[in-house]
mmCIF file of N, CA and C in Angstrom:
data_model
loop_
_atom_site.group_PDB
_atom_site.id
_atom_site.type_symbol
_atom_site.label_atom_id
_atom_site.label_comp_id
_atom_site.label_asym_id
_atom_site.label_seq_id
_atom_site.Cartn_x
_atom_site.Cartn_y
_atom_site.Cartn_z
ATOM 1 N N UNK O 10 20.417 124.779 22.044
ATOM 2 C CA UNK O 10 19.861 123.512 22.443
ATOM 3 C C UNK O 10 20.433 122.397 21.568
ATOM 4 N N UNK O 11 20.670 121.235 22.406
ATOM 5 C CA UNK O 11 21.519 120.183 21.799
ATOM 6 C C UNK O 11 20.121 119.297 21.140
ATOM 7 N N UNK O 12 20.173 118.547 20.165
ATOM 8 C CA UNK O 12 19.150 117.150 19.590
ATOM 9 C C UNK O 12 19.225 115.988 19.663
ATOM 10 N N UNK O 13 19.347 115.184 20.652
ATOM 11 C CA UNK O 13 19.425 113.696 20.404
ATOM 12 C C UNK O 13 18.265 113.163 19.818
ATOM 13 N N UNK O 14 18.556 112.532 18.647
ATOM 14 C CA UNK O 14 17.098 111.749 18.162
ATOM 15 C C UNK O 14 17.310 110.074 18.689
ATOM 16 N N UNK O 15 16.126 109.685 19.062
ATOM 17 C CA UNK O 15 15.687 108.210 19.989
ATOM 18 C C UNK O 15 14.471 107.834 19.048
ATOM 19 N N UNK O 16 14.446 106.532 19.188
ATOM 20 C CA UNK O 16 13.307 105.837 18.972
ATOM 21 C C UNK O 16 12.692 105.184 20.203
ATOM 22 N N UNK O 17 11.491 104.869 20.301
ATOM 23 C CA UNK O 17 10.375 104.264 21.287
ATOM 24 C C UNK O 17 9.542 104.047 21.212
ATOM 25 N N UNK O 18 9.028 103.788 21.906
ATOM 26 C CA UNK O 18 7.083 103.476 21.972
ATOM 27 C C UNK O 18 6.361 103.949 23.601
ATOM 28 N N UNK O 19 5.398 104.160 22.801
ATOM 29 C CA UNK O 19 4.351 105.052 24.504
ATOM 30 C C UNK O 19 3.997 103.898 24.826
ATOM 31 N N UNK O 20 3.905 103.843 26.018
ATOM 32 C CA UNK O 20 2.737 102.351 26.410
ATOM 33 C C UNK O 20 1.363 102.918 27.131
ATOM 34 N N UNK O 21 0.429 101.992 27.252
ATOM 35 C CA UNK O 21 -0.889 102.179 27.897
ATOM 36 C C UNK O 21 -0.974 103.199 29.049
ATOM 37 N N UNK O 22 0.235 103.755 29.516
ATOM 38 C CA UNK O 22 0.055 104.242 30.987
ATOM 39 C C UNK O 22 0.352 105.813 30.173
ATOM 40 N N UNK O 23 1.096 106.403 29.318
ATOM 41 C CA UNK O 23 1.466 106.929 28.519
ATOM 42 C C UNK O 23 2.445 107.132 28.534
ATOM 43 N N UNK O 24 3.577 105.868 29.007
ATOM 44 C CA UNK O 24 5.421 106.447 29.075
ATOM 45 C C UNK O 24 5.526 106.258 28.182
ATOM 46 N N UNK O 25 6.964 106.973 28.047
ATOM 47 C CA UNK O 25 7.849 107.101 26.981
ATOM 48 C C UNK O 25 8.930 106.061 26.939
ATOM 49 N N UNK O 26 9.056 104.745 26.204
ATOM 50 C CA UNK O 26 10.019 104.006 26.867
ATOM 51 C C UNK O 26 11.164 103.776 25.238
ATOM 52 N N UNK O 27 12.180 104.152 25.488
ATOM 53 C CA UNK O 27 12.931 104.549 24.324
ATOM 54 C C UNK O 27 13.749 102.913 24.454
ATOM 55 N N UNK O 28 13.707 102.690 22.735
ATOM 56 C CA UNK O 28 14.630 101.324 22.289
ATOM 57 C C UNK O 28 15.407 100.787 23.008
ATOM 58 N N UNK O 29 16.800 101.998 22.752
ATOM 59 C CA UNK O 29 17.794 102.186 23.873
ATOM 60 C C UNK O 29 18.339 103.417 24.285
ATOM 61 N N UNK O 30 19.360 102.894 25.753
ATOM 62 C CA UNK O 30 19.037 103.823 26.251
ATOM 63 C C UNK O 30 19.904 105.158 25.795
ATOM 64 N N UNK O 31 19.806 106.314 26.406
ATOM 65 C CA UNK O 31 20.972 107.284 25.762
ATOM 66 C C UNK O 31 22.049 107.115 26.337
ATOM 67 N N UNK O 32 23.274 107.072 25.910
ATOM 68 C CA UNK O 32 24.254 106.617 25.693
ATOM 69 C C UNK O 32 25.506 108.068 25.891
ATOM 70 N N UNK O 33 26.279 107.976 27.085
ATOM 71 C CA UNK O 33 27.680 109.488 26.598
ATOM 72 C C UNK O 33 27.099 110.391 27.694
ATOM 73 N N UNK O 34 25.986 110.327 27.910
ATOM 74 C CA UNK O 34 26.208 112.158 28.437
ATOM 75 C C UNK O 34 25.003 112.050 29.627
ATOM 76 N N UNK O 35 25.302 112.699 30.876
ATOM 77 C CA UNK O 35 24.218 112.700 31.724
ATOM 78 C C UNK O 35 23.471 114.455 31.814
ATOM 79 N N UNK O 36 22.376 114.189 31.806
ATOM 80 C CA UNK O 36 21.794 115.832 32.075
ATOM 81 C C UNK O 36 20.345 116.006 33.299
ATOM 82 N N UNK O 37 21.473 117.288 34.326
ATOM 83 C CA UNK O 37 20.901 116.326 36.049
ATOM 84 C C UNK O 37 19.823 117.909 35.610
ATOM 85 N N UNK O 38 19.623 118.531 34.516
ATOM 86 C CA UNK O 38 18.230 118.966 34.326
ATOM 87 C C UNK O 38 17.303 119.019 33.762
ATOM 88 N N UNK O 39 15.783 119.434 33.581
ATOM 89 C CA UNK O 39 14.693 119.190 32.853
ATOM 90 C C UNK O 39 15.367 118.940 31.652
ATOM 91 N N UNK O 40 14.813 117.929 30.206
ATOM 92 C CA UNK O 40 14.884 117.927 29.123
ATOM 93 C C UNK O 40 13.315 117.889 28.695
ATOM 94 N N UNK O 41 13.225 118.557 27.136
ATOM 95 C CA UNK O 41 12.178 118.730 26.349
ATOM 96 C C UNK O 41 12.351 117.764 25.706
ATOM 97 N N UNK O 42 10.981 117.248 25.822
ATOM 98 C CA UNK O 42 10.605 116.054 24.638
ATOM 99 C C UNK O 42 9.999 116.318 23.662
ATOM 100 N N UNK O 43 10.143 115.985 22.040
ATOM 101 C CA UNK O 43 9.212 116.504 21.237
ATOM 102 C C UNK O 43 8.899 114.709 20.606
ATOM 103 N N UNK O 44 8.129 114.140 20.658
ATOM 104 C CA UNK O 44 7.179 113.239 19.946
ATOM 105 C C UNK O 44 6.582 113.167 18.880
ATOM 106 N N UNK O 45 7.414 112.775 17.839
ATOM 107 C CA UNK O 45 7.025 112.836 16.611
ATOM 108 C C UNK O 45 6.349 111.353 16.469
ATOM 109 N N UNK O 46 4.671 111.146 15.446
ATOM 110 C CA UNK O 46 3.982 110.018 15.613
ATOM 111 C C UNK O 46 4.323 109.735 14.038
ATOM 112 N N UNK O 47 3.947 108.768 13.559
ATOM 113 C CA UNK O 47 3.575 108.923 11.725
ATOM 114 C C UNK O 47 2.316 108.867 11.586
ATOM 115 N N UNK O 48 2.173 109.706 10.857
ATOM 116 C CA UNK O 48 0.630 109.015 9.873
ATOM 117 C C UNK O 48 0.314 107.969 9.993
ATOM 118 N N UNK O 49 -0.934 107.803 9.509
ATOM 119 C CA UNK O 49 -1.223 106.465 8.613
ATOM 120 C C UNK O 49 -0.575 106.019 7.473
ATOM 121 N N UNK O 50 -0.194 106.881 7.072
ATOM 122 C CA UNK O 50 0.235 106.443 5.374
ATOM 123 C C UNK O 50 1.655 106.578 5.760
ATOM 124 N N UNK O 51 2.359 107.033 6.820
ATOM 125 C CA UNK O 51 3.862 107.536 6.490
ATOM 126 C C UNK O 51 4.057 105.870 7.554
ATOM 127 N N UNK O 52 3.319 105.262 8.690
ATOM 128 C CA UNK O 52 3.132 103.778 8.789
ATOM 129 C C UNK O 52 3.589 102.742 8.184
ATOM 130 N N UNK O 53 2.813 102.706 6.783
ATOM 131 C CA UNK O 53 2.464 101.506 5.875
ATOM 132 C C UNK O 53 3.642 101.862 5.242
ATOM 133 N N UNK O 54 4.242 102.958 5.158
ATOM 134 C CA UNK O 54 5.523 103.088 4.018
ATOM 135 C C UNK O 54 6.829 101.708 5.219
ATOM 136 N N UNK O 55 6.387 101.614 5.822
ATOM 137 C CA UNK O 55 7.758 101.157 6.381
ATOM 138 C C UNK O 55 7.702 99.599 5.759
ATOM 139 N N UNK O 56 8.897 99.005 5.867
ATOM 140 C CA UNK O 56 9.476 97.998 4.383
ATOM 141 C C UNK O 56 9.219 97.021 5.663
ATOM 142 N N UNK O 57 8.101 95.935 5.184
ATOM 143 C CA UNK O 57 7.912 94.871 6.128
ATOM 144 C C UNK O 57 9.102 93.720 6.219
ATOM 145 N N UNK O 58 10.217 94.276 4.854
ATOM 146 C CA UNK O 58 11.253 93.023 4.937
ATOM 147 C C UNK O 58 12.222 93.774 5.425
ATOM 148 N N UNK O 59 11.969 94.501 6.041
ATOM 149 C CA UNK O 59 13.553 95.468 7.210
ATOM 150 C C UNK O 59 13.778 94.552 8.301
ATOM 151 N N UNK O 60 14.674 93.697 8.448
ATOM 152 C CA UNK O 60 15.133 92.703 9.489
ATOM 153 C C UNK O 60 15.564 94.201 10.757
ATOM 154 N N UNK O 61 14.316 93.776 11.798
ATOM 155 C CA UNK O 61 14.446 94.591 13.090
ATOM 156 C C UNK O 61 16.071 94.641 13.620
ATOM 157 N N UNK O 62 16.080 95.720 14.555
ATOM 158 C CA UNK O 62 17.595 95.799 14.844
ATOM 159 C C UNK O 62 17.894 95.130 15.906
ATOM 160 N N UNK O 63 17.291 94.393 16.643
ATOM 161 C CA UNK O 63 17.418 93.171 18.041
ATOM 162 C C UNK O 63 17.802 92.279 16.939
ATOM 163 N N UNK O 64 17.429 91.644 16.242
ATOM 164 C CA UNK O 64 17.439 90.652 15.544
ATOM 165 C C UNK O 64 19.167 90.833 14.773
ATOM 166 N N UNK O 65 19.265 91.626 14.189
ATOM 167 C CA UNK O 65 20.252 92.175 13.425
ATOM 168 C C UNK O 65 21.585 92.512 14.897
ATOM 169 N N UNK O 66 20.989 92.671 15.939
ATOM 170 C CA UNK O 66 22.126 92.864 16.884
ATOM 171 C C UNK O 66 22.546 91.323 17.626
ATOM 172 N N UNK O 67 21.517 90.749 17.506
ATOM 173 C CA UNK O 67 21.586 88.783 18.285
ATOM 174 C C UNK O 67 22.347 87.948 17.040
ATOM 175 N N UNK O 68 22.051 88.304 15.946
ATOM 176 C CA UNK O 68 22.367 87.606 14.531
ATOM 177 C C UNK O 68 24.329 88.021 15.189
ATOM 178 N N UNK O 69 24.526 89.046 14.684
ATOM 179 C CA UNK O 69 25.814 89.774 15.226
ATOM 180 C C UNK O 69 26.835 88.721 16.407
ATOM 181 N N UNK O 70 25.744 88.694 17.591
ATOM 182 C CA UNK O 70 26.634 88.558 18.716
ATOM 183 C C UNK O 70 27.029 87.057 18.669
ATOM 184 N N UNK O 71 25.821 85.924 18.271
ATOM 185 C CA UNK O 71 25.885 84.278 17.884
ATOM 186 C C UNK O 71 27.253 84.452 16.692
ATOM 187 N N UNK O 72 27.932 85.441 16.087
ATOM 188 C CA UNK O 72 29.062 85.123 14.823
ATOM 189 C C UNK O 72 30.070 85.165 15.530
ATOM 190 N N UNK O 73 29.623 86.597 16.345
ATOM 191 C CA UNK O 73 31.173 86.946 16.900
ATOM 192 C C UNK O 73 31.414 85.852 17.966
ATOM 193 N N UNK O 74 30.578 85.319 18.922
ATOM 194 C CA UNK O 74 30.860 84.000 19.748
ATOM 195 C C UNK O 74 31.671 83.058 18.865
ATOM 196 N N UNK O 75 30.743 82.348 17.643
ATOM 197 C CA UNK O 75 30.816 81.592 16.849
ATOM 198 C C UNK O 75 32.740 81.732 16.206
ATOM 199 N N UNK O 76 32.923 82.730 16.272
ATOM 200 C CA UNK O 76 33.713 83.089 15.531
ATOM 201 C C UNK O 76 35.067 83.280 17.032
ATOM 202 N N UNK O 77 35.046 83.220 17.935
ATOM 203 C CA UNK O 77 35.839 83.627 19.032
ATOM 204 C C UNK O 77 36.378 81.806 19.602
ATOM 205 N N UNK O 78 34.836 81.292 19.288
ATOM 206 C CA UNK O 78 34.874 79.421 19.664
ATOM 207 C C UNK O 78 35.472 78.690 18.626
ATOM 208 N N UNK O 79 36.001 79.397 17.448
ATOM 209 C CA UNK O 79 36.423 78.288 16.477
ATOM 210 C C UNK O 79 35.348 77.678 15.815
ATOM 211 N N UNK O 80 34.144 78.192 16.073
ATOM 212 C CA UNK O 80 32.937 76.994 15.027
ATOM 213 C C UNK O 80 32.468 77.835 13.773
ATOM 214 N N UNK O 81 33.144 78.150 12.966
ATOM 215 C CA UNK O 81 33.371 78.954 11.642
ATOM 216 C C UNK O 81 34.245 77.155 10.684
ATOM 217 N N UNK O 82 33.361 77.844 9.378
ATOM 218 C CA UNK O 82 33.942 77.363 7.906
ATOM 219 C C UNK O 82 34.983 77.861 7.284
ATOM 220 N N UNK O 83 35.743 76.849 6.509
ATOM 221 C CA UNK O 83 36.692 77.952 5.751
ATOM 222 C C UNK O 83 35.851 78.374 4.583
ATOM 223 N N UNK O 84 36.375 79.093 3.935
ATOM 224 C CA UNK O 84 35.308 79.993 2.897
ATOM 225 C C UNK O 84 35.337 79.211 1.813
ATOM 226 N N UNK O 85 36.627 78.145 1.356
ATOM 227 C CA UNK O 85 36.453 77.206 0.304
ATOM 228 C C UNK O 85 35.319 76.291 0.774
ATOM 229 N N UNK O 86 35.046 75.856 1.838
ATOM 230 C CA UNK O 86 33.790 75.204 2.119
ATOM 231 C C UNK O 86 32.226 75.633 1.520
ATOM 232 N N UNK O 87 32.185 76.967 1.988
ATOM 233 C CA UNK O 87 31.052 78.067 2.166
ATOM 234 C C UNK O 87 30.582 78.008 0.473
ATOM 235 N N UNK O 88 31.428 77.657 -0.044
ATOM 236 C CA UNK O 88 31.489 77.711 -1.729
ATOM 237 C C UNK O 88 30.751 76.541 -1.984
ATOM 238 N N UNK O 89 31.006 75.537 -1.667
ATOM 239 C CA UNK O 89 30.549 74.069 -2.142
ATOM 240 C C UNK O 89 28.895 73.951 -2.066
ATOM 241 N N UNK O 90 28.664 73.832 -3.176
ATOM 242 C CA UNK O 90 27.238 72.944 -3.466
ATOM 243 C C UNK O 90 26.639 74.673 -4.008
ATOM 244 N N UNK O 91 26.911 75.839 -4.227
ATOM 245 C CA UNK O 91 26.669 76.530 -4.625
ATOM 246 C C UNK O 91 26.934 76.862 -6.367
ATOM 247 N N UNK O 92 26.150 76.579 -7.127
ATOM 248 C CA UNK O 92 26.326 77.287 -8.624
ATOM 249 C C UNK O 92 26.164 78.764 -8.940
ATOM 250 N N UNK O 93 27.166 78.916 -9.317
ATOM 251 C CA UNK O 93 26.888 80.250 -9.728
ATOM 252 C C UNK O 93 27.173 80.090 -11.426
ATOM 253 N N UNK O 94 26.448 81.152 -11.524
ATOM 254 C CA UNK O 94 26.608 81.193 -13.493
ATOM 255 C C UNK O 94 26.974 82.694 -13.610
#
C-alpha cells in the first residue's frame, strides 16, 4: 500500500475536504482514509506566528508578477534608509 499524506478539514456535513488537491496520479479504485485529529494540547502547540500557506503562496505570485512587470528595486535602493550596525 502506497501513503499520500494531505491536509484538510471535515465540515458540518462530515466531508473530508483536503487543502489541495492530489496531484500525479489517478486511482479509478476504493482508497482508505485514515484521519488523524490532534489533541488538545498537540492543537495549542501549533506556532500562531506560522504565516499560513495561501498567504505564503499569494505573497509568492504578487513578486513573481511584480517581478515579470518590471516593478522591482534595485537592491542598492532596498539598502537605503536602513542602519545596520
Amino acid at each position: 500500500m502506497k501513503a499520500i499524506e494531505v491536509t484538510g478539514k471535515i465540515d458540518q456535513e462530515g466531508n473530508l475536504i483536503l487543502d489541495e488537491p492530489i496531484q500525479g496520479t489517478t486511482y479509478p479504485h476504493q482508497v482508505r482514509v485514515i484521519v488523524l485529529v490532534p489533541e488538545e494540547a498537540e492543537a495549542e502547540e501549533i506556532d500562531p506566528d506560522d504565516t499560513p500557506i495561501e498567504e505564503i503562496k499569494a505573497s509568492l505570485r504578487r513578486a513573481l508578477h511584480q517581478a515579470k512587470t518590471g516593478q522591482r528595486l534595485p537592491l542598492s535602493q532596498m539598502w537605503e534608509g536602513i542602519d545596520a550596525e
